[in-house]
């Protein structure tokens, strides 16, 4: 669906004519495999253009393509692997046609020109410099450890110790990649799988990765390598300075040496509140004493042990004997809190002059810390903004690529579900293609499903197209009238006939379906007109017989009713054949 909505690709497929010599027995395995696949792909695309059906079944084309995968049929294929194999077959099929049509020149393959680019690898290996030009199709990018697409690309374009590239006397190894030629359709494979050595199985990476609707690739072009290197060095210095500022800010925002840390401005505020607080000397014992009974009186409910500790009463002891008193241990009253201990933390002794000086210092320090914190935060924001705008000057926004399609995978490494977001370039809106459901969508929904980090759904493949190459998405025009060709008018004559035949079959299927539904409705109507026999009255219970009888089972009743119904329907149908439906209705 992503490729079908690239109008240039659609035209190439629909207008593909098999080589003349392919009408006979295919000469090799590629022709035996790829040409039948191209035929089915043309049929599939033609049906997508002009079919009256709600959806089109791609099974015939997919069955041929499945031969390319040597794994178990139940194993779900990686979307990048599937796309890679699809483009390989298309390239082979168009190559066969190109070689037949070449006229002394090197044949041009439209699939190669559409999907393949070139990059220059410049590097140093064991102190020796080298340069290699390589062709690429789908460009793989690592996801883990990066926050956006540009960070992934920066990491993919640099390998090893790149400082050695600019020095004459170095034995380090490294290389840089620079695009020399970008394809009109640029596809990025996002590597969201990694092998877990401990578990011995692959796992999906659910990290969030942002990507823009417009991607400027000037910084990765070989012609801009010098200015890009300067900007990279500047960004590197800014990031180092940014790290220092962030560490300083962290000390302001998380002050202390223990496990619990607080913002320094709050610590100074707490100290100021402590210095300004007044001690409140209220002991909890005083509160208890206020509610205690008067001395010399005994509480109404006194335990026997307390009475025994007080000794015998005065009536039992002679008045001439001295009073014998035992020492009473009162742990609570003897270990009471000192009465001058304040209830809340507060300075014990501080003069007004000392408090005035301290408050002035704390107020000044707090203001200084607030200003320093604000300055650090503004400096950090300013550096971030400078880094973001580093490549926004006019010379670095000349190679725009627009996001055309996003392939989304939901699930884990071993299984899941795919759908796609595809941009409608003529209606300027996103569409969601989920199996047979095609619905309008938004960039916000695409972000939620594609960036990752929220659930187990994330983008797996990004398809960008050169925003300056309008032929990729341009409609086809009638050469004579100048009007836009739509629908069946865009198809070659053979595919137009194929779609018409399929639409006729579909209309016949609809007629057969309607007739089947009408027949079922008529049978149900006839069944509802069958008179129902009254249920037999139960026989009177004879004297001496039990008051209950064995009832027939529901299965038996259903069986008899079914037999009666079948007989009635057959009888009615026979009468209808003999006398016509009007006579049946009259009776």
Short mmCIF file of N, CA, C and O in Angstrom, two decimals, residues 469-586:
data_model
loop_
_atom_site.label_atom_id
_atom_site.label_comp_id
_atom_site.label_asym_id
_atom_site.label_seq_id
_atom_site.Cartn_x
_atom_site.Cartn_y
_atom_site.Cartn_z
N UNK A 469 11.09 16.39 -6.10
CA UNK A 469 10.79 15.51 -7.24
C UNK A 469 9.28 15.28 -7.28
O UNK A 469 8.77 14.26 -6.81
N UNK A 470 8.55 16.22 -7.86
CA UNK A 470 7.10 16.15 -7.84
C UNK A 470 6.54 15.03 -8.72
O UNK A 470 5.39 14.63 -8.55
N UNK A 471 7.35 14.52 -9.64
CA UNK A 471 6.84 13.45 -10.50
C UNK A 471 6.51 12.19 -9.71
O UNK A 471 5.74 11.34 -10.18
N UNK A 472 7.10 12.08 -8.51
CA UNK A 472 6.83 10.89 -7.70
C UNK A 472 5.37 10.79 -7.30
O UNK A 472 4.83 9.68 -7.14
N UNK A 473 4.71 11.93 -7.10
CA UNK A 473 3.33 11.93 -6.60
C UNK A 473 2.39 12.65 -7.55
O UNK A 473 1.23 12.91 -7.20
N UNK A 474 2.87 12.97 -8.74
CA UNK A 474 2.07 13.75 -9.68
C UNK A 474 1.09 12.86 -10.43
O UNK A 474 1.42 11.74 -10.84
N UNK A 475 -0.14 13.37 -10.59
CA UNK A 475 -1.15 12.63 -11.32
C UNK A 475 -0.80 12.59 -12.82
O UNK A 475 -0.02 13.40 -13.32
N UNK A 476 -1.40 11.64 -13.51
CA UNK A 476 -1.17 11.49 -14.94
C UNK A 476 -2.20 12.29 -15.72
O UNK A 476 -3.38 12.32 -15.34
N UNK A 477 -1.77 12.94 -16.80
CA UNK A 477 -2.66 13.79 -17.58
C UNK A 477 -2.86 13.21 -18.97
O UNK A 477 -1.97 12.56 -19.53
N UNK A 478 -4.04 13.48 -19.51
CA UNK A 478 -4.32 13.11 -20.89
C UNK A 478 -3.55 14.05 -21.82
O UNK A 478 -3.66 15.27 -21.72
N UNK A 479 -2.77 13.49 -22.70
CA UNK A 479 -1.91 14.30 -23.57
C UNK A 479 -2.72 15.18 -24.52
O UNK A 479 -2.25 16.24 -24.95
N UNK A 480 -3.93 14.75 -24.87
CA UNK A 480 -4.72 15.52 -25.83
C UNK A 480 -5.58 16.58 -25.14
O UNK A 480 -5.60 17.74 -25.56
N UNK A 481 -6.28 16.18 -24.07
CA UNK A 481 -7.20 17.11 -23.41
C UNK A 481 -6.54 17.85 -22.25
O UNK A 481 -7.04 18.91 -21.84
N UNK A 482 -5.47 17.32 -21.72
CA UNK A 482 -4.83 17.94 -20.58
C UNK A 482 -5.52 17.69 -19.25
O UNK A 482 -5.13 18.25 -18.22
N UNK A 483 -6.55 16.84 -19.25
CA UNK A 483 -7.28 16.54 -18.02
C UNK A 483 -6.59 15.42 -17.25
O UNK A 483 -5.90 14.58 -17.83
N UNK A 484 -6.80 15.43 -15.94
CA UNK A 484 -6.21 14.40 -15.09
C UNK A 484 -6.90 13.06 -15.33
O UNK A 484 -8.13 12.97 -15.39
N UNK A 485 -6.09 12.04 -15.49
CA UNK A 485 -6.62 10.68 -15.66
C UNK A 485 -6.84 10.06 -14.28
O UNK A 485 -5.96 10.09 -13.42
N UNK A 486 -8.02 9.52 -14.08
CA UNK A 486 -8.34 8.89 -12.80
C UNK A 486 -8.96 7.53 -13.07
O UNK A 486 -9.52 7.26 -14.14
N UNK A 487 -8.86 6.66 -12.05
CA UNK A 487 -9.54 5.37 -12.10
C UNK A 487 -9.09 4.51 -13.26
O UNK A 487 -7.89 4.37 -13.56
N UNK A 488 -10.07 3.94 -13.96
CA UNK A 488 -9.80 3.00 -15.04
C UNK A 488 -9.05 3.63 -16.19
O UNK A 488 -8.37 2.94 -16.96
N UNK A 489 -9.14 4.94 -16.33
CA UNK A 489 -8.46 5.61 -17.44
C UNK A 489 -6.93 5.55 -17.30
O UNK A 489 -6.22 5.78 -18.27
N UNK A 490 -6.44 5.28 -16.10
CA UNK A 490 -4.99 5.20 -15.90
C UNK A 490 -4.43 3.83 -16.23
O UNK A 490 -3.21 3.65 -16.21
N UNK A 491 -5.29 2.86 -16.56
CA UNK A 491 -4.84 1.48 -16.77
C UNK A 491 -4.58 1.21 -18.24
O UNK A 491 -5.30 1.71 -19.12
N UNK A 492 -3.57 0.38 -18.52
CA UNK A 492 -3.39 -0.11 -19.90
C UNK A 492 -4.60 -0.96 -20.30
O UNK A 492 -5.37 -1.42 -19.46
N UNK A 493 -4.73 -1.18 -21.59
CA UNK A 493 -5.94 -1.86 -22.09
C UNK A 493 -6.09 -3.26 -21.52
O UNK A 493 -7.20 -3.68 -21.18
N UNK A 494 -4.98 -4.02 -21.40
CA UNK A 494 -5.10 -5.39 -20.90
C UNK A 494 -5.57 -5.43 -19.45
O UNK A 494 -6.40 -6.25 -19.07
N UNK A 495 -5.06 -4.50 -18.63
CA UNK A 495 -5.49 -4.46 -17.23
C UNK A 495 -6.89 -3.91 -17.08
O UNK A 495 -7.63 -4.30 -16.17
N UNK A 496 -7.27 -3.00 -17.99
CA UNK A 496 -8.63 -2.48 -17.95
C UNK A 496 -9.63 -3.61 -18.20
O UNK A 496 -10.66 -3.73 -17.53
N UNK A 497 -9.32 -4.46 -19.17
CA UNK A 497 -10.20 -5.62 -19.45
C UNK A 497 -10.21 -6.57 -18.26
O UNK A 497 -11.26 -7.13 -17.92
N UNK A 498 -9.04 -6.76 -17.64
CA UNK A 498 -8.97 -7.67 -16.48
C UNK A 498 -9.85 -7.18 -15.34
O UNK A 498 -10.58 -7.96 -14.73
N UNK A 499 -9.81 -5.89 -15.07
CA UNK A 499 -10.62 -5.34 -13.98
C UNK A 499 -12.10 -5.40 -14.32
O UNK A 499 -12.94 -5.69 -13.45
N UNK A 500 -12.44 -5.12 -15.57
CA UNK A 500 -13.85 -5.20 -15.97
C UNK A 500 -14.39 -6.61 -15.76
O UNK A 500 -15.52 -6.79 -15.29
N UNK A 501 -13.60 -7.61 -16.15
CA UNK A 501 -14.04 -9.00 -15.96
C UNK A 501 -14.22 -9.31 -14.47
O UNK A 501 -15.18 -9.98 -14.08
N UNK A 502 -13.30 -8.84 -13.66
CA UNK A 502 -13.42 -9.09 -12.22
C UNK A 502 -14.64 -8.37 -11.65
O UNK A 502 -15.34 -8.92 -10.80
N UNK A 503 -14.92 -7.18 -12.13
CA UNK A 503 -16.11 -6.47 -11.65
C UNK A 503 -17.39 -7.20 -12.08
O UNK A 503 -18.39 -7.21 -11.33
N UNK A 504 -17.38 -7.79 -13.28
CA UNK A 504 -18.54 -8.59 -13.71
C UNK A 504 -18.73 -9.80 -12.79
O UNK A 504 -19.85 -10.14 -12.41
N UNK A 505 -17.61 -10.46 -12.46
CA UNK A 505 -17.71 -11.60 -11.54
C UNK A 505 -18.25 -11.14 -10.19
O UNK A 505 -19.04 -11.85 -9.55
N UNK A 506 -17.81 -9.98 -9.77
CA UNK A 506 -18.28 -9.47 -8.48
C UNK A 506 -19.77 -9.16 -8.53
O UNK A 506 -20.52 -9.47 -7.58
N UNK A 507 -20.25 -8.57 -9.64
CA UNK A 507 -21.68 -8.30 -9.77
C UNK A 507 -22.48 -9.60 -9.80
O UNK A 507 -23.58 -9.67 -9.23
N UNK A 508 -21.94 -10.64 -10.44
CA UNK A 508 -22.62 -11.92 -10.45
C UNK A 508 -22.66 -12.52 -9.04
O UNK A 508 -23.67 -13.10 -8.63
N UNK A 509 -21.56 -12.37 -8.31
CA UNK A 509 -21.54 -12.84 -6.93
C UNK A 509 -22.60 -12.13 -6.10
O UNK A 509 -23.26 -12.75 -5.25
N UNK A 510 -22.77 -10.82 -6.34
CA UNK A 510 -23.79 -10.07 -5.62
C UNK A 510 -25.19 -10.57 -5.97
O UNK A 510 -26.05 -10.71 -5.09
N UNK A 511 -25.42 -10.85 -7.27
CA UNK A 511 -26.73 -11.36 -7.68
C UNK A 511 -27.01 -12.72 -7.04
O UNK A 511 -28.12 -12.97 -6.57
N UNK A 512 -26.02 -13.59 -7.05
CA UNK A 512 -26.20 -14.91 -6.42
C UNK A 512 -26.44 -14.77 -4.93
O UNK A 512 -27.26 -15.49 -4.36
N UNK A 513 -25.74 -13.82 -4.33
CA UNK A 513 -25.94 -13.60 -2.90
C UNK A 513 -27.35 -13.09 -2.61
O UNK A 513 -28.02 -13.55 -1.68
N UNK A 514 -27.80 -12.12 -3.43
CA UNK A 514 -29.16 -11.59 -3.24
C UNK A 514 -30.19 -12.68 -3.44
O UNK A 514 -31.20 -12.75 -2.70
N UNK A 515 -29.99 -13.53 -4.46
CA UNK A 515 -30.94 -14.62 -4.70
C UNK A 515 -30.96 -15.59 -3.52
O UNK A 515 -32.03 -16.07 -3.12
N UNK A 516 -29.80 -15.89 -2.98
CA UNK A 516 -29.74 -16.80 -1.84
C UNK A 516 -30.45 -16.20 -0.63
O UNK A 516 -31.18 -16.90 0.07
N UNK A 517 -30.26 -14.92 -0.41
CA UNK A 517 -30.92 -14.26 0.71
C UNK A 517 -32.43 -14.25 0.51
O UNK A 517 -33.21 -14.49 1.44
N UNK A 518 -32.87 -13.98 -0.75
CA UNK A 518 -34.30 -13.95 -1.04
C UNK A 518 -34.92 -15.34 -0.83
O UNK A 518 -36.04 -15.47 -0.31
N UNK A 519 -34.21 -16.40 -1.26
CA UNK A 519 -34.71 -17.75 -1.08
C UNK A 519 -34.85 -18.10 0.39
O UNK A 519 -35.85 -18.70 0.82
N UNK A 520 -33.88 -17.72 1.19
CA UNK A 520 -33.95 -17.98 2.62
C UNK A 520 -35.12 -17.22 3.25
O UNK A 520 -35.83 -17.76 4.11
N UNK A 521 -35.33 -15.98 2.80
CA UNK A 521 -36.45 -15.20 3.34
C UNK A 521 -37.78 -15.82 2.98
O UNK A 521 -38.71 -15.87 3.79
N UNK A 522 -37.90 -16.36 1.73
CA UNK A 522 -39.15 -16.99 1.32
C UNK A 522 -39.39 -18.27 2.11
O UNK A 522 -40.53 -18.55 2.52
N UNK A 523 -38.37 -19.05 2.34
CA UNK A 523 -38.52 -20.27 3.13
C UNK A 523 -38.97 -19.96 4.55
O UNK A 523 -39.84 -20.64 5.10
N UNK A 524 -38.39 -18.91 5.12
CA UNK A 524 -38.79 -18.53 6.47
C UNK A 524 -40.24 -18.06 6.51
O UNK A 524 -40.97 -18.33 7.47
N UNK A 525 -40.67 -17.35 5.42
CA UNK A 525 -42.05 -16.88 5.38
C UNK A 525 -43.01 -18.05 5.25
O UNK A 525 -44.06 -18.09 5.93
N UNK A 526 -42.67 -19.03 4.38
CA UNK A 526 -43.52 -20.20 4.24
C UNK A 526 -43.59 -21.00 5.53
O UNK A 526 -44.65 -21.51 5.92
N UNK A 527 -42.48 -21.08 6.20
CA UNK A 527 -42.44 -21.82 7.45
C UNK A 527 -43.33 -21.17 8.50
O UNK A 527 -43.99 -21.85 9.29
N UNK A 528 -43.37 -19.84 8.47
CA UNK A 528 -44.20 -19.15 9.46
C UNK A 528 -45.68 -19.30 9.19
O UNK A 528 -46.51 -19.09 10.09
N UNK A 529 -46.09 -19.68 7.92
CA UNK A 529 -47.51 -19.84 7.58
C UNK A 529 -48.02 -21.24 7.82
O UNK A 529 -49.20 -21.49 7.64
N UNK A 530 -47.18 -22.15 8.20
CA UNK A 530 -47.61 -23.53 8.45
C UNK A 530 -48.47 -23.55 9.71
O UNK A 530 -48.05 -23.06 10.77
N UNK A 531 -49.72 -24.10 9.62
CA UNK A 531 -50.58 -24.15 10.83
C UNK A 531 -49.97 -25.08 11.87
O UNK A 531 -49.41 -26.13 11.55
N UNK A 532 -50.09 -24.67 13.10
CA UNK A 532 -49.58 -25.46 14.20
C UNK A 532 -50.70 -26.33 14.77
O UNK A 532 -51.79 -25.84 15.06
N UNK A 533 -50.47 -27.63 14.90
CA UNK A 533 -51.47 -28.55 15.47
C UNK A 533 -51.61 -28.29 16.96
O UNK A 533 -50.61 -28.07 17.65
N UNK A 534 -52.85 -28.29 17.48
CA UNK A 534 -53.02 -28.08 18.94
C UNK A 534 -52.40 -29.22 19.72
O UNK A 534 -52.41 -30.38 19.29
N UNK A 535 -51.90 -28.89 20.85
CA UNK A 535 -51.27 -29.91 21.69
C UNK A 535 -52.35 -30.81 22.27
O UNK A 535 -53.43 -30.35 22.66
N UNK A 536 -52.17 -32.15 22.25
CA UNK A 536 -53.18 -33.08 22.79
C UNK A 536 -53.37 -32.85 24.28
O UNK A 536 -52.42 -32.59 25.02
N UNK A 537 -54.69 -32.92 24.69
CA UNK A 537 -54.99 -32.75 26.11
C UNK A 537 -54.53 -33.97 26.87
O UNK A 537 -54.62 -35.11 26.38
N UNK A 538 -54.05 -33.80 28.03
CA UNK A 538 -53.56 -34.95 28.80
C UNK A 538 -54.70 -35.87 29.20
O UNK A 538 -55.82 -35.42 29.46
N UNK A 539 -54.44 -37.16 29.18
CA UNK A 539 -55.45 -38.16 29.55
C UNK A 539 -55.78 -38.04 31.03
O UNK A 539 -54.91 -37.70 31.83
N UNK A 540 -57.03 -38.27 31.36
CA UNK A 540 -57.40 -38.17 32.79
C UNK A 540 -56.66 -39.21 33.61
O UNK A 540 -56.42 -40.33 33.16
N UNK A 541 -56.31 -38.80 34.76
CA UNK A 541 -55.57 -39.69 35.64
C UNK A 541 -56.52 -40.68 36.27
O UNK A 541 -57.53 -40.30 36.86
N UNK A 542 -56.29 -41.95 36.04
CA UNK A 542 -57.12 -43.01 36.61
C UNK A 542 -56.83 -43.16 38.09
O UNK A 542 -55.74 -42.86 38.56
N UNK A 543 -57.82 -43.63 38.73
CA UNK A 543 -57.64 -43.84 40.17
C UNK A 543 -56.59 -44.89 40.41
O UNK A 543 -56.57 -45.92 39.74
N UNK A 544 -55.81 -44.64 41.30
CA UNK A 544 -54.75 -45.58 41.65
C UNK A 544 -53.50 -45.39 40.85
O UNK A 544 -52.48 -46.00 41.15
N UNK A 545 -53.55 -44.52 39.75
CA UNK A 545 -52.35 -44.27 38.96
C UNK A 545 -51.57 -43.11 39.56
O UNK A 545 -52.15 -42.24 40.21
N UNK A 546 -50.27 -43.04 39.31
CA UNK A 546 -49.51 -41.91 39.85
C UNK A 546 -49.94 -40.60 39.19
O UNK A 546 -50.45 -40.59 38.08
N UNK A 547 -49.75 -39.48 39.87
CA UNK A 547 -50.18 -38.18 39.39
C UNK A 547 -49.20 -37.58 38.38
O UNK A 547 -49.36 -36.44 37.98
N UNK A 548 -48.20 -38.28 37.99
CA UNK A 548 -47.27 -37.77 36.99
C UNK A 548 -47.03 -38.82 35.95
O UNK A 548 -47.17 -40.01 36.21
N UNK A 549 -46.72 -38.37 34.71
CA UNK A 549 -46.41 -39.25 33.60
C UNK A 549 -45.05 -38.87 33.05
O UNK A 549 -44.63 -37.71 33.14
N UNK A 550 -44.38 -39.80 32.46
CA UNK A 550 -43.08 -39.53 31.86
C UNK A 550 -43.28 -38.69 30.60
O UNK A 550 -43.98 -39.08 29.69
N UNK A 551 -42.68 -37.49 30.57
CA UNK A 551 -42.82 -36.58 29.44
C UNK A 551 -41.79 -36.92 28.37
O UNK A 551 -40.68 -37.35 28.68
N UNK A 552 -42.13 -36.68 27.08
CA UNK A 552 -41.13 -36.88 26.01
C UNK A 552 -40.01 -35.85 26.15
O UNK A 552 -40.24 -34.72 26.59
N UNK A 553 -38.81 -36.24 25.74
CA UNK A 553 -37.66 -35.34 25.86
C UNK A 553 -37.75 -34.22 24.83
O UNK A 553 -38.46 -34.33 23.83
N UNK A 554 -37.00 -33.11 25.09
CA UNK A 554 -36.98 -31.97 24.16
C UNK A 554 -36.38 -32.37 22.82
O UNK A 554 -36.75 -31.86 21.78
N UNK A 555 -35.47 -33.34 22.85
CA UNK A 555 -34.87 -33.82 21.61
C UNK A 555 -35.90 -34.49 20.73
O UNK A 555 -35.95 -34.30 19.51
N UNK A 556 -36.75 -35.30 21.35
CA UNK A 556 -37.79 -35.98 20.57
C UNK A 556 -38.78 -34.98 19.98
O UNK A 556 -39.17 -35.08 18.81
N UNK A 557 -39.17 -33.99 20.78
CA UNK A 557 -40.11 -32.98 20.27
C UNK A 557 -39.50 -32.21 19.11
O UNK A 557 -40.13 -31.99 18.07
N UNK A 558 -38.24 -31.80 19.26
CA UNK A 558 -37.57 -31.06 18.20
C UNK A 558 -37.46 -31.90 16.93
O UNK A 558 -37.63 -31.40 15.83
N UNK A 559 -37.21 -33.18 17.11
CA UNK A 559 -37.08 -34.06 15.94
C UNK A 559 -38.39 -34.15 15.18
O UNK A 559 -38.43 -34.06 13.96
N UNK A 560 -39.50 -34.31 15.92
CA UNK A 560 -40.80 -34.42 15.25
C UNK A 560 -41.18 -33.10 14.58
O UNK A 560 -41.70 -33.11 13.46
N UNK A 561 -40.92 -31.99 15.26
CA UNK A 561 -41.24 -30.69 14.66
C UNK A 561 -40.44 -30.46 13.39
O UNK A 561 -40.93 -29.92 12.40
N UNK A 562 -39.19 -30.86 13.41
CA UNK A 562 -38.35 -30.68 12.22
C UNK A 562 -38.87 -31.52 11.06
O UNK A 562 -38.92 -31.06 9.92
N UNK A 563 -39.25 -32.76 11.34
CA UNK A 563 -39.78 -33.61 10.28
C UNK A 563 -41.07 -33.03 9.71
O UNK A 563 -41.28 -33.00 8.49
N UNK A 564 -41.96 -32.53 10.60
CA UNK A 564 -43.21 -31.93 10.12
C UNK A 564 -42.93 -30.68 9.29
O UNK A 564 -43.58 -30.45 8.26
N UNK A 565 -41.96 -29.89 9.72
CA UNK A 565 -41.63 -28.66 8.98
C UNK A 565 -41.09 -28.98 7.60
O UNK A 565 -41.45 -28.34 6.61
N UNK A 566 -40.21 -29.94 7.51
CA UNK A 566 -39.64 -30.32 6.22
C UNK A 566 -40.73 -30.83 5.28
O UNK A 566 -40.78 -30.48 4.10
N UNK A 567 -41.64 -31.65 5.83
CA UNK A 567 -42.73 -32.16 5.00
C UNK A 567 -43.61 -31.02 4.50
O UNK A 567 -44.02 -30.98 3.33
N UNK A 568 -43.89 -30.05 5.38
CA UNK A 568 -44.76 -28.93 4.99
C UNK A 568 -44.09 -28.06 3.93
O UNK A 568 -44.74 -27.62 2.97
N UNK A 569 -42.79 -27.81 4.09
CA UNK A 569 -42.08 -26.98 3.10
C UNK A 569 -42.03 -27.68 1.76
O UNK A 569 -42.26 -27.07 0.71
N UNK A 570 -41.74 -28.97 1.75
CA UNK A 570 -41.70 -29.72 0.49
C UNK A 570 -43.06 -29.74 -0.18
O UNK A 570 -43.17 -29.61 -1.41
N UNK A 571 -44.11 -29.88 0.63
CA UNK A 571 -45.46 -29.89 0.07
C UNK A 571 -45.80 -28.53 -0.55
O UNK A 571 -46.35 -28.45 -1.66
N UNK A 572 -45.43 -27.48 0.16
CA UNK A 572 -45.71 -26.13 -0.35
C UNK A 572 -44.93 -25.85 -1.62
O UNK A 572 -45.45 -25.25 -2.57
N UNK A 573 -43.66 -26.26 -1.66
CA UNK A 573 -42.85 -26.05 -2.86
C UNK A 573 -43.42 -26.83 -4.04
O UNK A 573 -43.41 -26.36 -5.18
N UNK A 574 -43.92 -28.06 -3.78
CA UNK A 574 -44.50 -28.86 -4.87
C UNK A 574 -45.76 -28.19 -5.41
O UNK A 574 -45.98 -28.12 -6.63
N UNK A 575 -46.59 -27.66 -4.49
CA UNK A 575 -47.78 -26.96 -4.95
C UNK A 575 -47.44 -25.71 -5.73
O UNK A 575 -48.10 -25.35 -6.70
N UNK A 576 -46.35 -25.04 -5.30
CA UNK A 576 -45.94 -23.82 -6.00
C UNK A 576 -45.51 -24.13 -7.42
O UNK A 576 -45.80 -23.38 -8.35
N UNK A 577 -44.82 -25.23 -7.61
CA UNK A 577 -44.40 -25.60 -8.96
C UNK A 577 -45.60 -25.95 -9.84
O UNK A 577 -45.61 -25.68 -11.03
N UNK A 578 -46.64 -26.55 -9.22
CA UNK A 578 -47.81 -26.97 -10.00
C UNK A 578 -48.73 -25.80 -10.30
O UNK A 578 -49.21 -25.63 -11.42
N UNK A 579 -48.99 -24.96 -9.28
CA UNK A 579 -50.03 -23.93 -9.45
C UNK A 579 -49.50 -22.50 -9.48
O UNK A 579 -50.22 -21.58 -9.81
N UNK A 580 -48.24 -22.29 -9.13
CA UNK A 580 -47.71 -20.92 -9.13
C UNK A 580 -47.83 -20.30 -7.75
O UNK A 580 -48.61 -20.73 -6.90
N UNK A 581 -47.06 -19.25 -7.52
CA UNK A 581 -47.04 -18.63 -6.18
C UNK A 581 -48.34 -17.95 -5.82
O UNK A 581 -48.71 -17.87 -4.65
N UNK A 582 -49.12 -17.42 -6.85
CA UNK A 582 -50.37 -16.75 -6.51
C UNK A 582 -51.36 -17.70 -5.88
O UNK A 582 -52.03 -17.37 -4.89
N UNK A 583 -51.40 -18.91 -6.42
CA UNK A 583 -52.34 -19.88 -5.87
C UNK A 583 -51.97 -20.26 -4.46
O UNK A 583 -52.83 -20.46 -3.60
N UNK A 584 -50.68 -20.37 -4.22
CA UNK A 584 -50.25 -20.74 -2.87
C UNK A 584 -50.66 -19.66 -1.88
O UNK A 584 -51.16 -19.93 -0.78
N UNK A 585 -50.47 -18.41 -2.26
CA UNK A 585 -50.80 -17.31 -1.36
C UNK A 585 -52.30 -17.24 -1.12
O UNK A 585 -52.76 -16.84 -0.04
N UNK A 586 -53.11 -17.59 -2.15
CA UNK A 586 -54.56 -17.57 -1.97
C UNK A 586 -55.01 -18.59 -0.95
O UNK A 586 -55.96 -18.36 -0.19
#
